[in-house]
Coordinates of C-alpha atoms in Angstrom, one line a residue:
X1 CA 94.9 91.8 63.0
X2 CA 95.4 94.9 63.7
X3 CA 95.9 97.6 61.3
X4 CA 97.1 101.6 61.6
X5 CA 96.4 104.3 59.8
X6 CA 97.4 108.3 60.8
X7 CA 94.9 109.8 63.9
X8 CA 93.3 114.1 62.8
X9 CA 91.4 114.5 58.9
X10 CA 90.7 111.2 57.1
X11 CA 91.2 110.8 53.0
X12 CA 89.7 108.5 50.4
X13 CA 92.6 107.3 49.7
X14 CA 93.2 105.7 53.7
X15 CA 89.1 104.8 54.7
X16 CA 89.6 103.1 50.9
X17 CA 91.9 100.9 51.8
X18 CA 90.9 101.0 55.5
X19 CA 87.6 99.8 53.4
X20 CA 89.3 96.2 51.3
X21 CA 91.6 95.3 54.4
X22 CA 88.4 95.2 56.7
X23 CA 86.7 92.9 54.5
X24 CA 89.4 90.7 54.3
X25 CA 89.5 90.8 58.1
X26 CA 86.7 91.7 59.5
X27 CA 87.9 91.4 63.7
X28 CA 90.6 92.7 62.3
X29 CA 91.3 96.3 65.1
X30 CA 91.6 99.8 63.6
X31 CA 94.8 102.0 64.9
X32 CA 94.3 106.2 64.2
X33 CA 98.0 107.8 66.1
X34 CA 101.2 108.9 64.1
X35 CA 102.8 107.4 67.1
X36 CA 105.7 105.0 66.1
X37 CA 105.0 102.5 69.1
X38 CA 101.2 102.7 69.0
X39 CA 102.0 101.7 65.2
X40 CA 104.5 99.7 65.5
X41 CA 101.4 97.2 67.2
X42 CA 100.1 96.8 63.3
X43 CA 100.3 94.3 61.2
X44 CA 99.8 96.3 58.6
X45 CA 100.2 100.3 58.9
X46 CA 98.5 102.8 55.2
X47 CA 99.2 106.1 54.7
X48 CA 102.1 106.5 57.6
X49 CA 105.1 106.1 59.0
X50 CA 106.8 105.3 55.8
X51 CA 105.5 101.8 56.0
X52 CA 105.8 100.1 52.1
X53 CA 101.8 100.9 51.6
X54 CA 102.2 105.0 52.9
X55 CA 102.6 107.2 49.0
X56 CA 103.7 110.2 51.4
X57 CA 107.6 109.9 50.4
X58 CA 110.6 111.0 47.8
X59 CA 110.5 107.3 46.0
X60 CA 107.1 107.1 44.9
X61 CA 105.7 104.4 43.4
X62 CA 103.7 104.3 40.0
X63 CA 101.9 103.0 38.2
X64 CA 102.4 100.9 34.0
X65 CA 100.7 104.4 32.7
X66 CA 102.7 106.9 34.9
X67 CA 100.2 107.5 37.7
X68 CA 101.9 107.0 41.2
X69 CA 99.9 105.8 43.4
X70 CA 98.7 106.0 47.2
X71 CA 97.3 104.2 49.3
X72 CA 94.4 102.5 48.0
X73 CA 96.0 102.2 45.6
X74 CA 98.6 100.6 46.8
X75 CA 96.2 98.1 49.0
X76 CA 94.8 97.4 46.3
X77 CA 97.4 96.4 44.3
X78 CA 98.3 93.9 47.2
X79 CA 94.6 92.6 48.8
X80 CA 92.5 94.1 45.4
X81 CA 92.7 90.0 44.3
X82 CA 92.1 88.5 47.0
X83 CA 89.2 90.3 48.1
X84 CA 88.1 89.9 44.3
X85 CA 88.0 86.0 44.7
X86 CA 85.5 86.4 48.5
X87 CA 83.5 87.4 45.5
X88 CA 83.0 83.7 44.1
X89 CA 85.1 85.2 40.5
X90 CA 87.1 81.9 40.9
X91 CA 89.0 82.1 37.2
X92 CA 92.1 83.7 37.7
X93 CA 91.8 85.9 34.0
X94 CA 89.0 87.5 35.5
X95 CA 89.7 87.7 38.3
X96 CA 92.5 90.1 36.4
X97 CA 89.8 91.7 34.6
X98 CA 88.0 92.7 37.8
X99 CA 91.1 93.5 39.7
X100 CA 92.4 96.4 35.8
X101 CA 89.0 97.9 36.4
X102 CA 88.1 98.4 39.2
X103 CA 91.5 100.8 39.7
X104 CA 91.3 102.2 36.0
X105 CA 87.4 102.4 37.3
X106 CA 87.3 103.8 40.9
X107 CA 90.7 103.2 42.5
X108 CA 92.8 104.8 40.5
X109 CA 91.3 108.2 40.4
X110 CA 90.8 108.4 44.5
X111 CA 95.4 107.7 43.9
X112 CA 95.6 110.9 42.0
X113 CA 93.9 113.5 43.9
X114 CA 95.5 112.3 46.7
X115 CA 98.6 112.6 45.2
X116 CA 97.2 116.7 44.1
X117 CA 96.5 114.9 40.5
X118 CA 93.1 116.5 38.8
X119 CA 92.2 114.2 36.1
X120 CA 89.6 115.6 34.2
X121 CA 88.3 112.0 32.9
X122 CA 87.3 111.5 37.0
X123 CA 85.0 114.3 38.0
X124 CA 82.5 110.9 39.4
X125 CA 85.3 110.1 41.8
X126 CA 85.9 113.4 41.9
X127 CA 82.7 113.4 44.1
X128 CA 83.2 110.2 46.1
X129 CA 86.5 111.0 47.0
X130 CA 84.2 114.5 48.3
X131 CA 82.0 112.0 49.9
X132 CA 83.7 110.7 52.2
X133 CA 85.8 114.0 53.4
X134 CA 82.5 114.6 54.1
X135 CA 82.3 111.9 57.4
X136 CA 85.4 114.3 58.3
X137 CA 84.4 115.6 62.0
X138 CA 82.8 120.2 61.1
X139 CA 86.3 122.2 63.3
X140 CA 83.8 122.8 65.7
X141 CA 81.8 119.9 66.8
X142 CA 83.0 117.5 69.5
X143 CA 82.0 114.3 67.1
X144 CA 84.4 111.6 68.0
X145 CA 87.3 111.5 65.6
X146 CA 87.5 107.6 65.3
X147 CA 84.2 106.7 65.0
X148 CA 83.3 109.9 62.1
X149 CA 86.8 107.8 60.1
X150 CA 83.9 104.2 60.3
X151 CA 81.3 105.2 59.3
X152 CA 83.3 107.1 56.3
X153 CA 84.5 103.4 55.9
X154 CA 81.4 101.2 55.8
X155 CA 79.8 104.3 53.3
X156 CA 83.5 102.9 51.7
X157 CA 82.6 99.5 51.5
X158 CA 79.6 99.3 50.1
X159 CA 81.1 101.9 47.6
X160 CA 83.6 99.4 46.5
X161 CA 81.5 96.5 46.7
X162 CA 79.3 97.6 44.7
X163 CA 82.1 98.8 41.5
X164 CA 82.6 94.8 42.4
X165 CA 79.7 93.1 41.7
X166 CA 78.7 95.7 38.5
X167 CA 81.9 94.3 37.1
X168 CA 81.6 90.7 37.8
X169 CA 78.3 90.7 36.6
X170 CA 79.8 92.4 33.4
X171 CA 82.4 90.2 32.9
X172 CA 79.5 87.0 33.5
X173 CA 76.9 89.2 30.1
X174 CA 80.3 88.5 28.1
X175 CA 79.0 85.8 26.6
X176 CA 75.0 87.6 25.9
X177 CA 76.0 90.1 24.2
X178 CA 78.7 88.2 22.2
X179 CA 76.1 85.9 20.3
X180 CA 73.3 89.0 20.2
X181 CA 76.5 90.6 17.9
X182 CA 76.9 88.0 16.2
X183 CA 74.0 87.4 14.6
X184 CA 72.6 90.4 13.9
X185 CA 70.3 90.3 11.0
X186 CA 70.9 94.5 9.8
X187 CA 73.9 95.3 11.5
X188 CA 74.2 98.8 12.5
X189 CA 70.4 96.8 14.9
X190 CA 71.4 94.2 18.2
X191 CA 69.1 92.9 20.1
X192 CA 69.9 91.2 23.2
X193 CA 67.2 88.2 24.5
X194 CA 67.6 89.7 27.9
X195 CA 68.8 93.6 29.8
X196 CA 72.5 93.3 30.5
X197 CA 75.7 95.7 31.1
X198 CA 76.6 95.7 26.7
X199 CA 78.8 99.3 26.8
X200 CA 81.7 98.2 26.8
X201 CA 81.8 94.4 25.8
X202 CA 80.4 96.2 22.7
X203 CA 82.8 98.3 22.2
X204 CA 85.0 96.3 21.9
X205 CA 83.9 93.3 19.8
X206 CA 82.4 96.7 16.8
X207 CA 85.7 97.8 15.9
X208 CA 84.0 99.0 12.9
X209 CA 81.5 100.8 14.7
X210 CA 78.9 100.1 12.3
X211 CA 76.4 99.3 15.2
X212 CA 74.7 102.1 16.3
X213 CA 71.6 100.6 18.4
X214 CA 70.7 98.0 21.0
X215 CA 67.4 96.6 21.4
X216 CA 67.0 94.4 25.1
X217 CA 63.6 93.7 27.3
X218 CA 63.2 95.7 30.6
X219 CA 62.7 94.5 33.3
X220 CA 58.7 95.4 33.7
X221 CA 58.0 93.7 30.2
X222 CA 58.9 96.5 28.0
X223 CA 61.4 97.0 25.2
X224 CA 63.7 99.9 25.3
X225 CA 65.9 101.0 22.0
X226 CA 68.9 103.0 23.0
X227 CA 72.0 104.2 21.0
X228 CA 75.5 102.8 21.5
X229 CA 77.7 105.9 22.7
X230 CA 80.6 106.6 20.8
X231 CA 82.7 105.4 23.9
X232 CA 82.5 104.0 27.0
X233 CA 82.2 106.8 28.8
X234 CA 81.0 109.4 26.3
X235 CA 76.7 111.1 26.8
X236 CA 77.9 111.4 22.4
X237 CA 75.6 108.5 20.5
X238 CA 77.4 107.3 18.2
X239 CA 73.5 108.4 15.8
X240 CA 71.1 109.5 18.0
X241 CA 67.2 108.7 17.9
X242 CA 65.4 110.7 15.6
X243 CA 65.1 114.6 16.7
X244 CA 61.2 114.1 16.2
X245 CA 60.3 112.3 18.6
X246 CA 62.7 114.1 21.0
X247 CA 60.9 114.2 24.3
X248 CA 57.4 113.1 22.9
X249 CA 54.9 110.3 25.4
X250 CA 52.4 108.1 24.4
X251 CA 50.1 109.3 21.0
X252 CA 51.9 112.8 20.5
X253 CA 55.3 109.6 19.9
X254 CA 52.6 107.2 17.9
X255 CA 52.2 110.0 15.3
X256 CA 55.0 111.4 14.8
X257 CA 57.2 107.6 14.6
X258 CA 54.1 105.0 13.3
X259 CA 54.0 102.7 16.0
X260 CA 51.3 101.9 17.6
X261 CA 52.2 100.7 21.4
X262 CA 55.4 103.4 21.7
X263 CA 55.6 105.3 24.8
X264 CA 58.4 107.6 24.9
X265 CA 61.2 109.1 24.1
X266 CA 63.7 111.2 25.7
X267 CA 64.6 114.4 25.4
X268 CA 68.5 113.7 24.7
X269 CA 67.3 111.3 22.2
X270 CA 69.1 108.4 24.0
X271 CA 66.6 106.1 24.6
X272 CA 62.9 104.9 23.7
X273 CA 60.1 103.2 24.6
X274 CA 57.4 100.9 22.8
X275 CA 55.3 98.0 24.7
X276 CA 55.7 95.0 22.6
X277 CA 59.5 94.1 20.8
X278 CA 57.1 94.6 17.1
X279 CA 56.9 97.5 18.1
X280 CA 60.7 98.7 19.5
X281 CA 61.9 96.8 16.2
X282 CA 59.9 99.3 13.9
X283 CA 61.1 102.1 15.6
X284 CA 65.0 100.0 15.3
X285 CA 64.6 99.9 11.7
X286 CA 63.0 104.2 11.9
X287 CA 66.2 105.7 12.9
X288 CA 68.4 103.3 11.3
X289 CA 67.1 105.1 8.6
X290 CA 66.2 108.4 9.3
X291 CA 68.7 110.8 8.1
X292 CA 71.8 111.6 10.9
X293 CA 72.5 115.3 12.0
X294 CA 75.0 115.6 10.4
X295 CA 73.4 115.4 6.2
X296 CA 70.2 117.6 7.6
X297 CA 73.0 119.8 8.6
X298 CA 74.9 119.3 6.0
X299 CA 71.0 119.8 4.0
X300 CA 70.4 123.2 5.6
X301 CA 73.1 124.4 4.4
X302 CA 73.3 124.1 0.6
X303 CA 69.5 125.7 1.2
X304 CA 70.9 128.0 2.5

């Protein structure tokens, strides 16, 4: 198996395209050239030579959302499902979900950057593209360009694997989150029997935005109380933890919240902890009953 791509400066789109293919064809040789004769010897060519996986054409291929494909997206479109199968995902429906989510969360932004489209929502992915670009040798260095490309492909492979594994783990957790959501005795509070990815699944289930907080055990045997964000990628909470808890730990927090085994509350008021389930549930009930920041603001305005 030979994979062809262009020589010279490399970008995240062809690096990720090769990373996807390399996992399916581990012994594949990569030919980096712009020579039509050299590329004609390859089984698949990406990002160059007018191949089906070269997006540098007037007739661009677009996704349903209007975003054009680059080489990473074109390869992911055609080979992503096969790669996901290598991670043990046998159900076609689950494969399709993982495939779509990886495209949305990772590949689309890489494609957008290579197509000169700025996506405000994907600053994290901009960072990944810049990191991949940093593997290019400096202009005044004698580093081997092909070796640098291979290092970038290995780096991209780790990122891609991590994204796929996390998406699979989210699917594995869906039933746990569904059961916890259905078992609520307090509409504003969901209690998980173990930590697992819950945000996106909860957003799909909780159409009325009624759950404000989630409780779960951590890996040390203690418990956490976490706010529910307004959207999966938002840092804004539906209701932050009480302002009087912010940044406090140990005895100071215990005095502020009335829970003797309270351990900490983050200064940003999005997560807090306690040693016991009873303690964290007590903190959750207090947080639910406490006035919201909006309520406090309105009360302050009335006093002025």
